Amino acid sequence: MSGLVLGIETSCDETAAALVDEEGHVRSSVVASQADLHARYGGVVPEIASRRHLELVSPVVETAFEEAGATLEDVSRVAVTQGPGLVGALLVGLSAAKALAWARGLPLVPVDHLRGHVATLYLEPDPLEPPFTCLLASGGHTIVVAVRDRAGFEVLGSTVDDAAGEAFDKGARLLGLAYPGGAELDRLAREGDPEAFSFPVAKVPGLDFSFSGLKTALLYAVRELGEDGLEARRADLAAAYQRAIVRALVGRLRAAAEQTGDRTVAVVGGVAANSELRAALSDARFAPLALCTDNAAMIASAGRYARPLVSPGYLALDAYASA
Ligand code: KG4
Ligand code: ZN
């Protein structure tokens, strides 16, 4: 076995490592989530995330090798998330990747996290060929992009305030669900009536998104119901709130595809796991469920198409916080 790409991802609260071969077969993908650690704070605490990454990165990389039945000798390049994300968290993965690559004189490929999410679609067993129009909706980002080749994309629209995943998490919190509440809200919504409340879909010009008004509308609805009223209507609120987010996402993706003329549309990022969004876009290509939220297989996949830096020129490479 040779020519494996080792991927490492530590941009937020998942410590992840994966081995992917040049054709895009995932040999292993290990994700250690820190979500429980941050739940009691209601969000990711950067300093805690960095420290936990430091503890987890070596065992997670080792497990990725074990599960693939491979060693560092089988690796031809190391791909690592350079940004955007929490700088302290990113630096842990970046340092680990530099050390592993430099020790063996391997090339290092710095990968943009957002390109990583899109590169999920290039993995076997059903790799997608550009051109296509893609919605990337996660906890940190919401953009719609035109993909012309596997090396990158062109941004057509983005959120002017909260990301879609952030809207899910903030809504979940208002409904009393634990952080990160997107998946839980998705489950609760299945028991509710989406027509029971009418939440507005923000009208933003062009292909941009806005979710902060929706969050405020939910806040007012929750306040109006009071504690007892809320308990009885939680599922309805979840269903109506989710419906508004899904409508906004579907509307923008469709409008973007009309603009690009692409026949293929795709969805990636944590929110691509949402069951209502998947049902509403039955013709779209979705990242596999297990690879919607942050993972390193997507980073290794993107590492196949980004420019590798030769040893030891990458040792001074820095992480970046925003795109
Ligand atoms: O891509 P990701 O792991 O992290 C970022 O790069 O930001 O996305 C995490 C986000 C969280 O906001 C989480 O609540 C949301 O994805 N999410 C969902 C679902 N599963 C995860 N949102 C809605 N429905 C879901 N089923
Ligand atoms: Zn992500």
CSV table of C-alpha atoms and ligand atoms in Angstrom, one decimal:
chain,number,residue,atom,x,y,z
A,1,MET,CA,0.0,0.0,0.0
A,2,SER,CA,1.5,3.3,-1.0
A,3,GLY,CA,0.4,6.8,-1.9
A,4,LEU,CA,-1.9,7.3,1.0
A,5,VAL,CA,-2.9,10.8,2.0
A,6,LEU,CA,-2.9,11.4,5.8
A,7,GLY,CA,-5.5,14.1,6.7
A,8,ILE,CA,-5.6,15.9,10.0
A,9,GLU,CA,-8.4,18.3,11.1
A,10,THR,CA,-8.5,20.3,14.3
A,11,SER,CA,-10.3,23.6,13.3
A,12,CYS,CA,-13.0,23.5,15.9
A,13,ASP,CA,-14.1,20.9,18.5
A,14,GLU,CA,-13.4,17.7,16.6
A,15,THR,CA,-10.0,16.1,16.6
A,16,ALA,CA,-9.9,14.0,13.4
A,17,ALA,CA,-7.4,12.0,11.3
A,18,ALA,CA,-8.0,9.9,8.2
A,19,LEU,CA,-6.2,7.9,5.5
A,20,VAL,CA,-7.5,8.2,2.0
A,21,ASP,CA,-5.8,6.7,-1.1
A,22,GLU,CA,-5.1,8.7,-4.3
A,23,GLU,CA,-8.3,7.4,-5.9
A,24,GLY,CA,-10.4,8.7,-3.0
A,25,HIS,CA,-11.1,5.4,-1.1
A,26,VAL,CA,-11.4,6.1,2.6
A,27,ARG,CA,-9.2,3.6,4.4
A,28,SER,CA,-9.9,5.0,7.9
A,29,SER,CA,-11.6,8.1,9.3
A,30,VAL,CA,-11.4,8.7,13.1
A,31,VAL,CA,-13.2,11.6,14.7
A,32,ALA,CA,-13.0,12.4,18.5
A,33,SER,CA,-15.7,14.9,19.3
A,34,GLN,CA,-15.2,17.3,22.2
A,35,ALA,CA,-18.9,18.3,22.1
A,36,ASP,CA,-19.6,17.0,25.6
A,37,LEU,CA,-16.7,19.0,27.0
A,38,HIS,CA,-18.2,22.2,25.7
A,39,ALA,CA,-21.9,21.5,26.2
A,40,ARG,CA,-22.1,23.0,29.7
A,41,TYR,CA,-20.7,26.3,28.4
A,42,GLY,CA,-23.3,26.3,25.5
A,43,GLY,CA,-20.6,26.7,22.9
A,44,VAL,CA,-17.0,25.9,22.0
A,45,VAL,CA,-14.5,27.4,24.5
A,46,PRO,CA,-11.4,28.0,22.3
A,47,GLU,CA,-8.8,27.4,25.1
A,48,ILE,CA,-10.4,24.2,26.2
A,49,ALA,CA,-10.6,23.0,22.6
A,50,SER,CA,-6.8,23.6,22.0
A,51,ARG,CA,-5.9,21.7,25.1
A,52,ARG,CA,-8.1,18.8,24.3
A,53,HIS,CA,-6.7,18.7,20.7
A,54,LEU,CA,-3.3,18.5,22.1
A,55,GLU,CA,-4.2,15.4,24.2
A,56,LEU,CA,-6.1,13.7,21.4
A,57,VAL,CA,-4.2,14.4,18.2
A,58,SER,CA,-1.5,11.6,18.6
A,59,PRO,CA,-3.9,8.8,19.7
A,60,VAL,CA,-6.4,9.8,17.0
A,61,VAL,CA,-3.6,9.7,14.3
A,62,GLU,CA,-2.4,6.3,15.7
A,63,THR,CA,-6.0,4.9,15.6
A,64,ALA,CA,-6.3,6.1,12.0
A,65,PHE,CA,-3.2,4.1,11.0
A,66,GLU,CA,-4.4,1.0,13.0
A,67,GLU,CA,-7.8,1.0,11.4
A,68,ALA,CA,-6.3,1.4,7.9
A,69,GLY,CA,-3.7,-1.3,8.6
A,70,ALA,CA,-1.1,1.2,7.4
A,71,THR,CA,2.0,2.9,8.7
A,72,LEU,CA,3.7,6.3,8.0
A,73,GLU,CA,5.7,4.6,5.3
A,74,ASP,CA,2.6,4.2,3.2
A,75,VAL,CA,1.9,7.9,3.3
A,76,SER,CA,2.9,10.1,0.3
A,77,ARG,CA,1.6,13.4,1.6
A,78,VAL,CA,0.1,15.0,4.7
A,79,ALA,CA,-2.9,17.2,4.3
A,80,VAL,CA,-4.0,19.5,7.2
A,81,THR,CA,-6.6,22.1,7.8
A,82,GLN,CA,-4.8,25.5,7.8
A,83,GLY,CA,-8.0,27.6,8.3
A,84,PRO,CA,-10.6,29.0,8.8
A,85,GLY,CA,-11.2,28.1,12.4
A,86,LEU,CA,-10.0,28.7,16.0
A,87,VAL,CA,-6.3,29.6,15.6
A,88,GLY,CA,-5.2,27.8,18.8
A,89,ALA,CA,-7.1,24.7,17.7
A,90,LEU,CA,-5.8,24.8,14.1
A,91,LEU,CA,-2.2,25.2,15.3
A,92,VAL,CA,-2.3,21.8,17.2
A,93,GLY,CA,-3.2,20.0,14.0
A,94,LEU,CA,-0.8,22.0,11.9
A,95,SER,CA,2.1,21.4,14.2
A,96,ALA,CA,1.3,17.7,14.3
A,97,ALA,CA,1.1,17.5,10.5
A,98,LYS,CA,4.4,19.4,10.1
A,99,ALA,CA,6.2,17.1,12.6
A,100,LEU,CA,4.9,14.0,10.9
A,101,ALA,CA,5.7,15.2,7.4
A,102,TRP,CA,9.1,16.7,8.2
A,103,ALA,CA,10.2,13.6,10.0
A,104,ARG,CA,9.9,11.6,6.8
A,105,GLY,CA,10.6,14.4,4.3
A,106,LEU,CA,7.0,14.2,3.0
A,107,PRO,CA,5.2,17.1,1.2
A,108,LEU,CA,2.6,18.9,3.3
A,109,VAL,CA,-0.7,20.2,1.8
A,110,PRO,CA,-2.4,23.1,3.7
A,111,VAL,CA,-6.1,22.7,3.1
A,112,ASP,CA,-8.9,25.3,3.4
A,113,HIS,CA,-11.6,23.8,5.7
A,114,LEU,CA,-14.4,24.9,3.4
A,115,ARG,CA,-12.8,23.3,0.4
A,116,GLY,CA,-12.4,20.3,2.6
A,117,HIS,CA,-16.2,20.1,3.1
A,118,VAL,CA,-16.8,20.3,-0.7
A,119,ALA,CA,-14.1,17.6,-1.3
A,120,THR,CA,-16.2,15.2,0.6
A,121,LEU,CA,-18.1,14.9,-2.7
A,122,TYR,CA,-14.9,13.6,-4.5
A,123,LEU,CA,-14.6,10.5,-2.3
A,124,GLU,CA,-15.4,7.0,-3.5
A,125,PRO,CA,-17.7,5.1,-3.9
A,126,ASP,CA,-19.6,7.8,-5.8
A,127,PRO,CA,-17.3,10.7,-6.6
A,128,LEU,CA,-18.9,13.8,-8.1
A,129,GLU,CA,-17.5,15.5,-11.2
A,130,PRO,CA,-17.7,19.3,-11.5
A,131,PRO,CA,-19.4,21.5,-12.7
A,132,PHE,CA,-22.0,21.8,-9.9
A,133,THR,CA,-23.5,24.4,-7.6
A,134,CYS,CA,-23.0,23.6,-4.0
A,135,LEU,CA,-24.5,24.8,-0.7
A,136,LEU,CA,-22.1,24.6,2.3
A,137,ALA,CA,-24.0,24.9,5.5
A,138,SER,CA,-22.2,24.3,8.8
A,139,GLY,CA,-21.9,25.7,12.3
A,140,GLY,CA,-19.4,28.3,11.3
A,141,HIS,CA,-20.2,29.0,7.6
A,142,THR,CA,-23.0,29.2,5.1
A,143,ILE,CA,-22.1,29.9,1.5
A,144,VAL,CA,-23.4,28.9,-1.9
A,145,VAL,CA,-20.6,28.3,-4.4
A,146,ALA,CA,-20.0,27.4,-8.1
A,147,VAL,CA,-17.6,24.5,-8.5
A,148,ARG,CA,-15.8,24.4,-11.8
A,149,ASP,CA,-13.0,22.0,-10.9
A,150,ARG,CA,-11.8,20.0,-7.9
A,151,ALA,CA,-9.2,22.5,-6.8
A,152,GLY,CA,-11.6,25.2,-5.6
A,153,PHE,CA,-14.8,27.1,-6.0
A,154,GLU,CA,-16.3,30.6,-6.5
A,155,VAL,CA,-18.5,32.1,-3.8
A,156,LEU,CA,-21.9,33.3,-5.1
A,157,GLY,CA,-23.5,34.1,-1.8
A,158,SER,CA,-22.9,33.9,1.9
A,159,THR,CA,-24.6,34.6,5.2
A,160,VAL,CA,-24.6,38.2,6.4
A,161,ASP,CA,-25.0,37.2,10.0
A,162,ASP,CA,-25.4,33.7,11.6
A,163,ALA,CA,-24.5,30.5,9.8
A,164,ALA,CA,-27.3,28.0,9.3
A,165,GLY,CA,-25.8,25.6,11.8
A,166,GLU,CA,-25.5,28.4,14.3
A,167,ALA,CA,-29.2,29.2,13.7
A,168,PHE,CA,-30.0,25.6,14.4
A,169,ASP,CA,-27.9,25.6,17.6
A,170,LYS,CA,-29.2,28.9,18.9
A,171,GLY,CA,-32.8,27.9,18.2
A,172,ALA,CA,-32.2,24.5,19.9
A,173,ARG,CA,-30.9,26.4,22.9
A,174,LEU,CA,-34.0,28.6,23.1
A,175,LEU,CA,-36.0,25.4,23.1
A,176,GLY,CA,-34.0,24.0,26.0
A,177,LEU,CA,-31.9,21.4,24.0
A,178,ALA,CA,-28.3,20.8,24.8
A,179,TYR,CA,-25.4,22.2,22.6
A,180,PRO,CA,-24.9,21.6,19.7
A,181,GLY,CA,-28.6,21.2,19.2
A,182,GLY,CA,-29.0,20.9,15.4
A,183,ALA,CA,-29.4,17.2,15.3
A,184,GLU,CA,-31.7,17.2,18.4
A,185,LEU,CA,-33.9,19.9,16.9
A,186,ASP,CA,-34.1,17.9,13.7
A,187,ARG,CA,-35.4,14.9,15.8
A,188,LEU,CA,-37.9,17.1,17.8
A,189,ALA,CA,-39.2,18.7,14.6
A,190,ARG,CA,-40.4,15.3,13.3
A,191,GLU,CA,-43.0,15.3,16.1
A,192,GLY,CA,-44.3,18.8,15.4
A,193,ASP,CA,-46.5,20.7,12.9
A,194,PRO,CA,-44.4,23.0,10.8
A,195,GLU,CA,-47.5,25.1,9.9
A,196,ALA,CA,-48.3,25.7,13.6
A,197,PHE,CA,-46.1,28.9,13.6
A,198,SER,CA,-45.2,31.2,10.8
A,199,PHE,CA,-41.5,32.3,10.9
A,200,PRO,CA,-40.2,34.7,8.3
A,201,VAL,CA,-37.6,33.8,5.7
A,202,ALA,CA,-35.4,36.9,5.5
A,203,LYS,CA,-35.4,38.7,2.2
A,204,VAL,CA,-31.7,39.5,1.5
A,205,PRO,CA,-30.7,40.7,-1.9
A,206,GLY,CA,-28.7,38.5,-4.3
A,207,LEU,CA,-27.7,35.1,-3.1
A,208,ASP,CA,-26.9,36.0,0.5
A,209,PHE,CA,-28.5,34.5,3.6
A,210,SER,CA,-29.6,36.0,6.9
A,211,PHE,CA,-30.8,34.0,9.9
A,212,SER,CA,-30.6,36.4,12.9
A,213,GLY,CA,-34.1,37.7,12.4
A,214,LEU,CA,-35.5,34.2,12.5
A,215,LYS,CA,-33.7,33.5,15.8
A,216,THR,CA,-35.3,36.7,17.2
A,217,ALA,CA,-38.7,35.6,16.0
A,218,LEU,CA,-38.3,32.3,17.8
A,219,LEU,CA,-37.2,34.1,21.0
A,220,TYR,CA,-40.3,36.2,21.0
A,221,ALA,CA,-42.5,33.2,20.4
A,222,VAL,CA,-40.9,31.3,23.2
A,223,ARG,CA,-41.3,34.3,25.6
A,224,GLU,CA,-44.9,34.7,24.6
A,225,LEU,CA,-45.7,31.1,25.4
A,226,GLY,CA,-44.2,31.2,28.9
A,227,GLU,CA,-42.7,28.1,30.5
A,228,ASP,CA,-45.8,25.9,30.6
A,229,GLY,CA,-46.9,26.9,27.1
A,230,LEU,CA,-43.5,26.2,25.7
A,231,GLU,CA,-43.4,22.6,27.0
A,232,ALA,CA,-46.6,21.8,25.0
A,233,ARG,CA,-45.5,23.5,21.8
A,234,ARG,CA,-41.8,22.7,21.7
A,235,ALA,CA,-42.1,20.2,18.8
A,236,ASP,CA,-44.3,22.6,16.8
A,237,LEU,CA,-41.8,25.4,17.3
A,238,ALA,CA,-38.9,23.2,16.3
A,239,ALA,CA,-40.8,22.1,13.1
A,240,ALA,CA,-41.7,25.6,12.1
A,241,TYR,CA,-38.3,27.0,12.8
A,242,GLN,CA,-36.5,24.2,10.9
A,243,ARG,CA,-39.0,24.7,8.0
A,244,ALA,CA,-38.0,28.4,7.8
A,245,ILE,CA,-34.2,27.6,7.7
A,246,VAL,CA,-34.7,24.8,5.2
A,247,ARG,CA,-36.8,27.0,2.9
A,248,ALA,CA,-34.1,29.7,3.0
A,249,LEU,CA,-31.4,27.2,2.1
A,250,VAL,CA,-33.4,25.5,-0.6
A,251,GLY,CA,-34.5,28.8,-2.1
A,252,ARG,CA,-30.9,30.1,-2.4
A,253,LEU,CA,-29.4,26.9,-3.8
A,254,ARG,CA,-32.1,26.8,-6.5
A,255,ALA,CA,-31.6,30.5,-7.4
A,256,ALA,CA,-27.8,29.9,-7.5
A,257,ALA,CA,-28.2,26.9,-9.8
A,258,GLU,CA,-30.4,29.0,-12.1
A,259,GLN,CA,-27.7,31.6,-12.2
A,260,THR,CA,-24.9,29.1,-13.0
A,261,GLY,CA,-27.0,26.9,-15.2
A,262,ASP,CA,-25.6,23.8,-13.5
A,263,ARG,CA,-27.8,20.8,-13.6
A,264,THR,CA,-26.2,19.2,-10.6
A,265,VAL,CA,-26.7,20.7,-7.1
A,266,ALA,CA,-25.0,19.5,-4.0
A,267,VAL,CA,-25.0,20.1,-0.2
A,268,VAL,CA,-22.2,19.6,2.3
A,269,GLY,CA,-21.4,20.7,5.9
A,270,GLY,CA,-23.0,19.7,9.2
A,271,VAL,CA,-26.4,21.0,8.3
A,272,ALA,CA,-26.4,18.6,5.2
A,273,ALA,CA,-27.3,16.0,7.8
A,274,ASN,CA,-30.7,17.6,8.4
A,275,SER,CA,-33.4,15.2,7.4
A,276,GLU,CA,-35.9,17.8,6.2
A,277,LEU,CA,-33.2,19.5,4.0
A,278,ARG,CA,-32.3,16.1,2.5
A,279,ALA,CA,-36.0,15.3,1.8
A,280,ALA,CA,-36.6,18.8,0.3
A,281,LEU,CA,-33.7,18.4,-2.1
A,282,SER,CA,-34.2,14.9,-3.3
A,283,ASP,CA,-32.5,15.6,-6.6
A,284,ALA,CA,-29.3,17.0,-4.9
A,285,ARG,CA,-26.1,15.2,-4.1
A,286,PHE,CA,-25.4,15.2,-0.4
A,287,ALA,CA,-22.3,14.4,1.5
A,288,PRO,CA,-22.6,10.9,3.1
A,289,LEU,CA,-24.2,11.3,6.6
A,290,ALA,CA,-21.0,10.3,8.5
A,291,LEU,CA,-19.0,12.9,6.6
A,292,CYS,CA,-21.3,15.9,6.9
A,293,THR,CA,-19.9,17.2,10.2
A,294,ASP,CA,-16.2,17.9,10.6
A,295,ASN,CA,-13.9,15.0,9.7
A,296,ALA,CA,-10.4,14.4,8.3
A,297,ALA,CA,-11.4,12.3,5.3
A,298,MET,CA,-12.6,15.4,3.6
A,299,ILE,CA,-9.3,17.2,4.3
A,300,ALA,CA,-7.3,14.3,2.9
A,301,SER,CA,-9.6,14.3,-0.1
A,302,ALA,CA,-9.0,18.0,-0.7
A,303,GLY,CA,-5.3,17.4,-0.2
A,304,ARG,CA,-5.3,15.4,-3.4
A,305,TYR,CA,-6.2,18.5,-5.4
A,306,ALA,CA,-4.3,21.3,-3.6
A,307,ARG,CA,-0.7,22.3,-4.2
A,308,PRO,CA,1.8,20.4,-1.9
A,309,LEU,CA,4.6,22.2,-0.3
A,310,VAL,CA,8.0,20.4,-0.2
A,311,SER,CA,10.0,19.8,2.9
A,312,PRO,CA,11.1,21.8,4.9
A,313,GLY,CA,9.6,25.0,3.3
A,314,TYR,CA,6.3,24.5,5.2
A,315,LEU,CA,7.8,24.6,8.7
A,316,ALA,CA,7.0,28.4,9.0
A,317,LEU,CA,3.4,27.9,7.8
A,318,ASP,CA,0.8,29.7,9.9
A,319,ALA,CA,-2.9,29.0,10.6
A,320,TYR,CA,-5.6,31.5,9.6
A,321,ALA,CA,-8.8,32.3,11.5
A,322,SER,CA,-11.1,33.6,8.8
A,323,ALA,CA,-11.4,33.0,5.1
B,1,KG4,O1,-19.5,21.1,9.6
B,1,KG4,P1,-19.7,21.1,11.1
B,1,KG4,O2,-19.3,19.9,11.8
B,1,KG4,O3,-18.8,22.3,11.8
B,1,KG4,C1,-18.4,23.4,11.2
B,1,KG4,O4,-17.5,23.4,10.3
B,1,KG4,O5,-19.0,24.5,11.6
B,1,KG4,O6,-21.2,21.5,11.4
B,1,KG4,C2,-21.7,21.5,12.7
B,1,KG4,C3,-23.1,22.1,12.7
B,1,KG4,C4,-23.7,22.4,14.0
B,1,KG4,O7,-24.2,23.7,14.1
B,1,KG4,C5,-24.8,21.3,14.2
B,1,KG4,O8,-25.8,21.7,15.0
B,1,KG4,C6,-25.2,21.2,12.7
B,1,KG4,O9,-24.0,21.2,12.0
B,1,KG4,N1,-26.0,19.9,12.5
B,1,KG4,C7,-27.3,19.9,12.1
B,1,KG4,C8,-27.6,18.5,12.1
B,1,KG4,N2,-26.5,17.8,12.4
B,1,KG4,C9,-25.5,18.7,12.6
B,1,KG4,N3,-28.1,20.9,11.9
B,1,KG4,C10,-29.4,20.5,11.5
B,1,KG4,N4,-29.8,19.2,11.4
B,1,KG4,C11,-29.0,18.2,11.7
B,1,KG4,N5,-29.4,17.0,11.6
B,2,ZN,ZN,-16.8,22.3,9.1
